[in-house]
């Protein structure tokens, strides 16, 4: 009976968080789909041919307008690299597409606070600059050439078919004319549903893990782990341990935000939360994919450089936001509520669930079902 009660408590916490974030996820994916619908894939490839600051700035912007699925972002980065993008630009695109996307910012503001969203969008560019500098200083051309040779073998990772699909609007005209056309409606619906299909596993897994951790792990465990009794040590330790927890959780994309909320309530530092969110690109399954894509040496290089950049970006955010008085004084992340009530969350959920239903109907009426079967297809497929 105790086991059933514990499972029920964990599911209740997960269900509460799901209800809180439903409308924000739909809004974020809709806005992301609109942006992706009007940006053609060949445009991205053409703009990322070197690692100059201007090119990396473009890669950051294009990545922020792209898929939030970590697996799809990693696969797309390799596709860009194989088609002529520089390795640094491809990695920049990958970082931005998982850490600077609209839906991530919305859900962080909702579950944590707006300060965390601001920290994510401030820390992301810091991490990108650090990664770019590290690749320039420590990664030799011989290693990049070896990585390109390995990438050209076309070994399959995950979400290859999804990364290969270009569902943008192909017709000409102004932004609004293209977006409001029938083709625009179809394109947005296809991207919206495919993005959901790509991240649903991680979102559900993240909510279940967060529910279990929030319900079963006592606060005293987190307080000891995060050194909450020693303020300066906690600030220094948080960005170091945050990515390690993320790596071991196996959760990526926006699915790690609910767990970040649990960790924040448990006592991890502000910078530790940000570093934890960044680390979705070095979880163990993705490291295995890096090894397939670029070889063992480059995988270890990516792991070392990404981890160091995440830690340093976490420190930068911790001390800069602390100096500006922007770190929340209370640890009141929205992990669980009493139940569903008639409030703004319920109203917004109804409105956006109706929007999701309209896009879902359009998706299936316009031949989208076949696309779902190709999400994990060949990395060399053109869909």
Short mmCIF file of C-alpha atoms in Angstrom, two decimals:
data_model
loop_
_atom_site.label_atom_id
_atom_site.label_comp_id
_atom_site.label_asym_id
_atom_site.label_seq_id
_atom_site.Cartn_x
_atom_site.Cartn_y
_atom_site.Cartn_z
CA UNK A 1 0.00 0.00 0.00
CA UNK A 2 2.85 2.42 0.80
CA UNK A 3 4.37 1.75 -2.61
CA UNK A 4 1.06 2.53 -4.33
CA UNK A 5 0.66 5.72 -2.30
CA UNK A 6 4.19 6.80 -3.23
CA UNK A 7 3.56 6.12 -6.93
CA UNK A 8 0.25 7.96 -6.73
CA UNK A 9 1.95 10.96 -5.10
CA UNK A 10 4.65 11.05 -7.81
CA UNK A 11 2.04 10.84 -10.59
CA UNK A 12 0.00 13.59 -8.92
CA UNK A 13 3.04 15.90 -8.85
CA UNK A 14 3.82 15.09 -12.50
CA UNK A 15 0.18 15.64 -13.48
CA UNK A 16 0.07 18.98 -11.69
CA UNK A 17 3.17 20.21 -13.53
CA UNK A 18 1.74 18.95 -16.83
CA UNK A 19 -1.45 20.95 -16.32
CA UNK A 20 0.53 24.08 -15.42
CA UNK A 21 2.68 24.03 -18.57
CA UNK A 22 0.30 22.70 -21.23
CA UNK A 23 -0.74 26.04 -22.69
CA UNK A 24 2.81 27.41 -22.61
CA UNK A 25 4.14 24.41 -24.51
CA UNK A 26 1.47 24.76 -27.20
CA UNK A 27 2.12 28.50 -27.50
CA UNK A 28 5.88 27.98 -27.72
CA UNK A 29 5.67 25.26 -30.35
CA UNK A 30 3.18 27.29 -32.39
CA UNK A 31 5.45 30.34 -32.44
CA UNK A 32 8.44 28.13 -33.25
CA UNK A 33 6.50 26.47 -36.09
CA UNK A 34 5.60 29.88 -37.56
CA UNK A 35 9.25 30.95 -37.58
CA UNK A 36 10.48 27.65 -39.03
CA UNK A 37 7.78 27.75 -41.71
CA UNK A 38 9.19 30.93 -43.26
CA UNK A 39 12.92 30.09 -43.01
CA UNK A 40 14.09 27.74 -45.79
CA UNK A 41 16.67 25.07 -44.96
CA UNK A 42 18.94 25.96 -47.89
CA UNK A 43 19.19 29.50 -46.51
CA UNK A 44 20.61 28.15 -43.26
CA UNK A 45 23.27 26.07 -45.02
CA UNK A 46 24.34 28.97 -47.24
CA UNK A 47 24.94 31.31 -44.29
CA UNK A 48 27.11 29.05 -42.12
CA UNK A 49 30.23 28.42 -44.21
CA UNK A 50 32.87 29.76 -41.78
CA UNK A 51 33.45 30.57 -38.12
CA UNK A 52 33.66 34.37 -38.22
CA UNK A 53 31.78 36.24 -35.46
CA UNK A 54 29.11 37.41 -37.92
CA UNK A 55 28.55 33.84 -39.11
CA UNK A 56 28.28 32.54 -35.56
CA UNK A 57 25.79 35.30 -34.76
CA UNK A 58 23.70 34.11 -37.73
CA UNK A 59 24.03 30.50 -36.55
CA UNK A 60 22.78 31.58 -33.12
CA UNK A 61 19.74 33.35 -34.55
CA UNK A 62 18.89 30.55 -36.97
CA UNK A 63 19.33 27.95 -34.25
CA UNK A 64 17.02 29.86 -31.90
CA UNK A 65 14.39 29.72 -34.67
CA UNK A 66 14.83 25.99 -35.18
CA UNK A 67 13.83 22.72 -33.53
CA UNK A 68 13.98 22.42 -29.73
CA UNK A 69 14.43 18.64 -29.87
CA UNK A 70 18.00 17.91 -28.80
CA UNK A 71 18.27 14.75 -30.92
CA UNK A 72 16.95 16.53 -34.02
CA UNK A 73 19.25 19.50 -33.38
CA UNK A 74 22.29 17.21 -33.12
CA UNK A 75 21.30 15.41 -36.32
CA UNK A 76 20.66 18.68 -38.15
CA UNK A 77 24.03 20.07 -37.02
CA UNK A 78 25.75 17.10 -38.62
CA UNK A 79 23.71 17.55 -41.80
CA UNK A 80 24.78 21.21 -41.97
CA UNK A 81 28.41 20.21 -41.36
CA UNK A 82 28.27 17.63 -44.17
CA UNK A 83 26.78 20.18 -46.57
CA UNK A 84 29.55 22.72 -46.03
CA UNK A 85 28.89 24.56 -42.77
CA UNK A 86 31.91 25.05 -40.54
CA UNK A 87 32.09 22.75 -37.52
CA UNK A 88 32.00 25.67 -35.07
CA UNK A 89 28.97 27.18 -36.81
CA UNK A 90 27.20 23.81 -36.72
CA UNK A 91 27.89 23.46 -32.98
CA UNK A 92 26.70 27.03 -32.40
CA UNK A 93 23.50 26.27 -34.29
CA UNK A 94 23.03 23.14 -32.17
CA UNK A 95 23.50 24.98 -28.86
CA UNK A 96 21.11 27.78 -29.82
CA UNK A 97 18.44 25.41 -31.12
CA UNK A 98 18.12 23.67 -27.76
CA UNK A 99 18.90 26.49 -25.30
CA UNK A 100 17.62 29.71 -26.89
CA UNK A 101 14.26 28.59 -28.31
CA UNK A 102 10.95 30.28 -27.55
CA UNK A 103 9.24 27.36 -25.87
CA UNK A 104 12.12 26.83 -23.43
CA UNK A 105 11.95 30.46 -22.29
CA UNK A 106 8.19 30.33 -21.79
CA UNK A 107 8.20 27.13 -19.73
CA UNK A 108 11.12 28.34 -17.59
CA UNK A 109 9.28 31.57 -16.82
CA UNK A 110 6.16 29.62 -15.91
CA UNK A 111 7.71 26.90 -13.71
CA UNK A 112 10.69 28.83 -12.29
CA UNK A 113 10.51 32.60 -12.84
CA UNK A 114 11.26 35.20 -15.49
CA UNK A 115 14.74 35.64 -14.00
CA UNK A 116 15.65 32.13 -15.11
CA UNK A 117 14.43 32.83 -18.63
CA UNK A 118 16.55 35.96 -18.72
CA UNK A 119 19.52 34.02 -17.35
CA UNK A 120 19.09 31.31 -20.00
CA UNK A 121 19.05 33.83 -22.83
CA UNK A 122 22.01 35.70 -21.32
CA UNK A 123 24.03 32.60 -20.52
CA UNK A 124 23.41 30.94 -23.89
CA UNK A 125 25.43 33.50 -25.90
CA UNK A 126 28.17 33.37 -23.23
CA UNK A 127 28.40 29.61 -23.67
CA UNK A 128 28.48 29.97 -27.46
CA UNK A 129 31.35 32.49 -27.29
CA UNK A 130 33.30 30.22 -24.92
CA UNK A 131 32.76 27.20 -27.17
CA UNK A 132 33.81 29.15 -30.27
CA UNK A 133 36.99 30.39 -28.59
CA UNK A 134 37.81 26.91 -27.30
CA UNK A 135 37.37 25.36 -30.75
CA UNK A 136 39.58 28.07 -32.25
CA UNK A 137 42.33 27.54 -29.65
CA UNK A 138 42.30 23.80 -29.00
CA UNK A 139 40.74 21.95 -31.94
CA UNK A 140 43.15 21.33 -34.79
CA UNK A 141 42.21 21.11 -38.47
CA UNK A 142 43.30 17.46 -38.52
CA UNK A 143 40.67 16.56 -35.92
CA UNK A 144 37.95 18.46 -37.79
CA UNK A 145 38.90 16.74 -41.05
CA UNK A 146 38.70 13.37 -39.30
CA UNK A 147 35.30 14.34 -37.91
CA UNK A 148 34.08 15.32 -41.38
CA UNK A 149 35.28 12.01 -42.79
CA UNK A 150 33.39 10.17 -40.06
CA UNK A 151 30.29 12.34 -40.58
CA UNK A 152 30.29 11.53 -44.29
CA UNK A 153 29.85 7.85 -43.45
CA UNK A 154 26.23 8.73 -42.64
CA UNK A 155 25.85 6.50 -39.58
CA UNK A 156 22.36 6.82 -38.13
CA UNK A 157 21.79 8.48 -34.79
CA UNK A 158 18.31 9.53 -33.67
CA UNK A 159 15.58 11.67 -35.30
CA UNK A 160 17.52 11.62 -38.57
CA UNK A 161 14.40 11.71 -40.73
CA UNK A 162 12.97 14.61 -38.76
CA UNK A 163 16.20 16.58 -39.12
CA UNK A 164 16.25 15.93 -42.89
CA UNK A 165 12.73 17.26 -43.48
CA UNK A 166 12.35 20.77 -44.83
CA UNK A 167 8.74 21.74 -44.15
CA UNK A 168 9.13 25.47 -44.80
CA UNK A 169 6.83 27.41 -47.14
CA UNK A 170 8.21 27.24 -50.67
CA UNK A 171 5.98 29.88 -52.31
CA UNK A 172 7.15 33.45 -52.83
CA UNK A 173 5.72 36.67 -51.41
CA UNK A 174 5.72 38.70 -48.22
CA UNK A 175 5.94 37.15 -44.78
CA UNK A 176 2.23 37.53 -44.02
CA UNK A 177 1.10 36.47 -47.48
CA UNK A 178 3.10 33.25 -47.23
CA UNK A 179 2.10 32.58 -43.64
CA UNK A 180 -1.65 33.18 -44.14
CA UNK A 181 -1.87 31.07 -47.28
CA UNK A 182 -3.17 27.49 -47.33
CA UNK A 183 0.41 26.32 -47.78
CA UNK A 184 1.40 28.37 -44.76
CA UNK A 185 -1.32 26.80 -42.61
CA UNK A 186 -0.24 23.34 -43.75
CA UNK A 187 3.45 24.04 -43.14
CA UNK A 188 2.84 25.38 -39.62
CA UNK A 189 0.63 22.38 -38.77
CA UNK A 190 3.27 19.93 -40.05
CA UNK A 191 6.11 21.55 -38.11
CA UNK A 192 3.96 21.90 -34.97
CA UNK A 193 2.96 18.22 -34.87
CA UNK A 194 6.38 16.92 -35.86
CA UNK A 195 8.07 19.00 -33.17
CA UNK A 196 5.66 17.62 -30.60
CA UNK A 197 6.31 14.10 -31.80
CA UNK A 198 10.06 14.69 -31.53
CA UNK A 199 10.07 15.97 -27.94
CA UNK A 200 7.05 14.18 -26.45
CA UNK A 201 9.16 11.31 -25.11
CA UNK A 202 11.53 13.67 -23.31
CA UNK A 203 8.76 15.90 -21.97
CA UNK A 204 6.85 12.93 -20.54
CA UNK A 205 10.05 11.36 -19.15
CA UNK A 206 11.10 14.68 -17.64
CA UNK A 207 7.73 15.18 -15.96
CA UNK A 208 7.70 11.65 -14.57
CA UNK A 209 11.26 11.93 -13.23
CA UNK A 210 10.53 15.36 -11.75
CA UNK A 211 7.35 14.00 -10.17
CA UNK A 212 9.19 11.04 -8.66
CA UNK A 213 12.11 13.14 -7.42
CA UNK A 214 9.80 15.84 -6.05
CA UNK A 215 7.66 13.29 -4.23
CA UNK A 216 10.28 10.77 -3.02
CA UNK A 217 13.58 12.56 -2.45
CA UNK A 218 13.68 14.45 0.88
CA UNK A 219 14.81 18.06 0.99
CA UNK A 220 17.64 17.15 3.33
CA UNK A 221 19.31 15.08 0.60
CA UNK A 222 19.39 18.04 -1.79
CA UNK A 223 20.50 20.41 0.94
CA UNK A 224 23.53 18.24 1.68
CA UNK A 225 24.31 17.64 -2.00
CA UNK A 226 24.12 21.33 -2.91
CA UNK A 227 25.99 22.56 0.20
CA UNK A 228 23.18 24.93 1.14
CA UNK A 229 24.76 25.59 4.54
CA UNK A 230 27.78 27.24 2.88
CA UNK A 231 26.61 30.09 0.58
CA UNK A 232 29.86 30.67 -1.31
CA UNK A 233 30.62 26.96 -1.67
CA UNK A 234 27.06 26.40 -2.94
CA UNK A 235 27.54 29.05 -5.64
CA UNK A 236 30.81 27.45 -6.74
CA UNK A 237 29.53 23.88 -6.54
CA UNK A 238 26.17 24.40 -8.31
CA UNK A 239 27.45 24.93 -11.88
CA UNK A 240 29.84 21.99 -11.45
CA UNK A 241 27.26 19.46 -10.24
CA UNK A 242 24.29 20.70 -12.31
CA UNK A 243 25.52 19.30 -15.66
CA UNK A 244 26.50 16.02 -13.99
CA UNK A 245 22.93 15.52 -12.74
CA UNK A 246 21.63 16.37 -16.21
CA UNK A 247 23.96 13.84 -17.86
CA UNK A 248 22.80 11.10 -15.49
CA UNK A 249 19.09 11.96 -15.85
CA UNK A 250 19.07 11.05 -19.58
CA UNK A 251 16.45 13.80 -20.13
CA UNK A 252 16.96 16.46 -22.76
CA UNK A 253 15.10 19.10 -24.80
CA UNK A 254 12.65 21.03 -22.65
CA UNK A 255 11.89 17.91 -20.62
CA UNK A 256 14.59 18.81 -18.09
CA UNK A 257 12.90 22.06 -16.99
CA UNK A 258 10.49 20.34 -14.53
CA UNK A 259 13.45 18.58 -12.93
CA UNK A 260 15.31 21.91 -12.81
CA UNK A 261 12.37 23.31 -10.82
CA UNK A 262 12.69 20.44 -8.32
CA UNK A 263 16.44 21.03 -8.00
CA UNK A 264 15.93 24.76 -7.45
CA UNK A 265 13.47 24.11 -4.64
CA UNK A 266 15.98 21.59 -3.26
CA UNK A 267 18.74 24.19 -2.95
CA UNK A 268 20.91 24.16 -6.09
CA UNK A 269 22.39 27.54 -6.94
CA UNK A 270 20.96 29.88 -9.56
CA UNK A 271 23.92 29.30 -11.87
CA UNK A 272 23.63 25.58 -11.21
CA UNK A 273 20.10 25.56 -12.65
CA UNK A 274 21.29 27.31 -15.81
CA UNK A 275 24.24 24.93 -16.23
CA UNK A 276 21.86 21.98 -15.67
CA UNK A 277 19.56 23.19 -18.48
CA UNK A 278 22.51 23.70 -20.85
CA UNK A 279 23.71 20.12 -20.29
CA UNK A 280 20.96 18.50 -22.35
CA UNK A 281 23.53 18.35 -25.17
CA UNK A 282 25.92 16.08 -23.26
CA UNK A 283 23.59 13.46 -21.82
CA UNK A 284 24.84 9.90 -22.32
CA UNK A 285 22.61 8.95 -25.29
CA UNK A 286 23.72 12.05 -27.18
CA UNK A 287 27.38 11.36 -26.40
CA UNK A 288 26.90 7.96 -28.03
CA UNK A 289 25.50 9.73 -31.10
CA UNK A 290 28.46 12.16 -31.19
CA UNK A 291 30.77 9.14 -31.25
CA UNK A 292 28.88 7.73 -34.26
CA UNK A 293 28.82 11.09 -36.02
CA UNK A 294 32.34 12.40 -35.43
CA UNK A 295 34.47 9.66 -33.84
CA UNK A 296 35.63 9.06 -30.27
CA UNK A 297 38.24 11.83 -30.12
CA UNK A 298 35.84 14.50 -31.28
CA UNK A 299 33.12 13.21 -28.96
CA UNK A 300 35.48 13.57 -25.99
CA UNK A 301 36.52 17.01 -27.24
CA UNK A 302 32.89 18.13 -27.48
CA UNK A 303 32.18 16.76 -24.01
CA UNK A 304 35.15 18.56 -22.43
CA UNK A 305 34.59 21.89 -24.18
CA UNK A 306 30.81 21.89 -23.70
CA UNK A 307 31.09 20.99 -20.01
CA UNK A 308 33.70 23.69 -19.33
CA UNK A 309 31.62 26.28 -21.21
CA UNK A 310 28.45 25.30 -19.31
CA UNK A 311 30.22 25.65 -15.96
CA UNK A 312 31.76 29.01 -16.83
CA UNK A 313 28.47 30.33 -18.23
CA UNK A 314 26.78 29.19 -15.00
CA UNK A 315 29.36 31.13 -12.96
CA UNK A 316 28.92 34.22 -15.15
CA UNK A 317 25.15 34.15 -14.67
CA UNK A 318 25.42 33.40 -10.94
CA UNK A 319 27.69 36.31 -10.10
CA UNK A 320 26.33 38.83 -12.62
CA UNK A 321 22.71 38.28 -11.64
CA UNK A 322 23.68 38.21 -7.97
CA UNK A 323 25.43 41.58 -8.31
CA UNK A 324 22.36 43.02 -10.04
CA UNK A 325 19.98 41.62 -7.42
CA UNK A 326 18.13 39.48 -9.99
CA UNK A 327 18.35 36.10 -8.25
CA UNK A 328 14.96 35.18 -6.73
CA UNK A 329 15.02 35.39 -2.94
CA UNK A 330 12.49 32.57 -2.49
CA UNK A 331 12.68 29.01 -3.81
CA UNK A 332 9.07 28.69 -4.89
CA UNK A 333 9.22 26.92 -8.25
CA UNK A 334 5.80 25.58 -9.25
CA UNK A 335 6.31 21.88 -8.71
CA UNK A 336 2.84 20.95 -7.47
CA UNK A 337 -0.51 22.60 -6.85
CA UNK A 338 -3.59 21.41 -4.96
CA UNK A 339 -5.54 20.55 -8.11
CA UNK A 340 -7.29 21.89 -11.19
CA UNK A 341 -9.30 25.04 -10.51
CA UNK A 342 -11.10 27.57 -12.71
CA UNK A 343 -8.35 30.12 -13.16
CA UNK A 344 -6.28 31.65 -15.93
CA UNK A 345 -4.29 28.42 -16.39
CA UNK A 346 -7.47 26.46 -17.10
CA UNK A 347 -8.77 29.09 -19.53
CA UNK A 348 -5.46 29.27 -21.39
CA UNK A 349 -5.23 25.47 -21.54
CA UNK A 350 -8.68 25.26 -23.13
CA UNK A 351 -7.87 27.98 -25.70
CA UNK A 352 -4.53 26.51 -26.72
CA UNK A 353 -5.79 22.91 -26.72
CA UNK A 354 -8.39 24.05 -29.29
CA UNK A 355 -5.58 25.62 -31.33
CA UNK A 356 -3.56 22.39 -31.10
CA UNK A 357 -6.61 20.40 -32.20
CA UNK A 358 -7.04 22.63 -35.28
CA UNK A 359 -3.39 22.18 -36.25
CA UNK A 360 -3.61 18.44 -35.61
CA UNK A 361 -6.65 18.09 -37.88
CA UNK A 362 -4.88 20.06 -40.63
CA UNK A 363 -1.80 17.88 -40.23
CA UNK A 364 -3.65 14.62 -40.84
CA UNK A 365 -5.90 16.03 -43.58
CA UNK A 366 -2.85 17.22 -45.53
CA UNK A 367 -0.97 13.92 -45.58
CA UNK A 368 1.02 14.31 -42.40
CA UNK A 369 0.55 10.76 -41.19
CA UNK A 370 3.20 9.42 -43.58
CA UNK A 371 5.73 11.93 -42.24
CA UNK A 372 5.49 10.46 -38.74
CA UNK A 373 6.74 7.13 -40.05
CA UNK A 374 9.84 8.80 -41.53
CA UNK A 375 11.02 10.65 -38.41
CA UNK A 376 13.74 8.14 -37.63
CA UNK A 377 14.67 7.50 -41.25
CA UNK A 378 17.93 7.68 -43.13
CA UNK A 379 20.24 10.64 -42.46
CA UNK A 380 20.61 10.96 -46.23
CA UNK A 381 16.88 11.06 -46.85
CA UNK A 382 15.25 14.07 -48.49
CA UNK A 383 11.64 14.38 -47.40
#
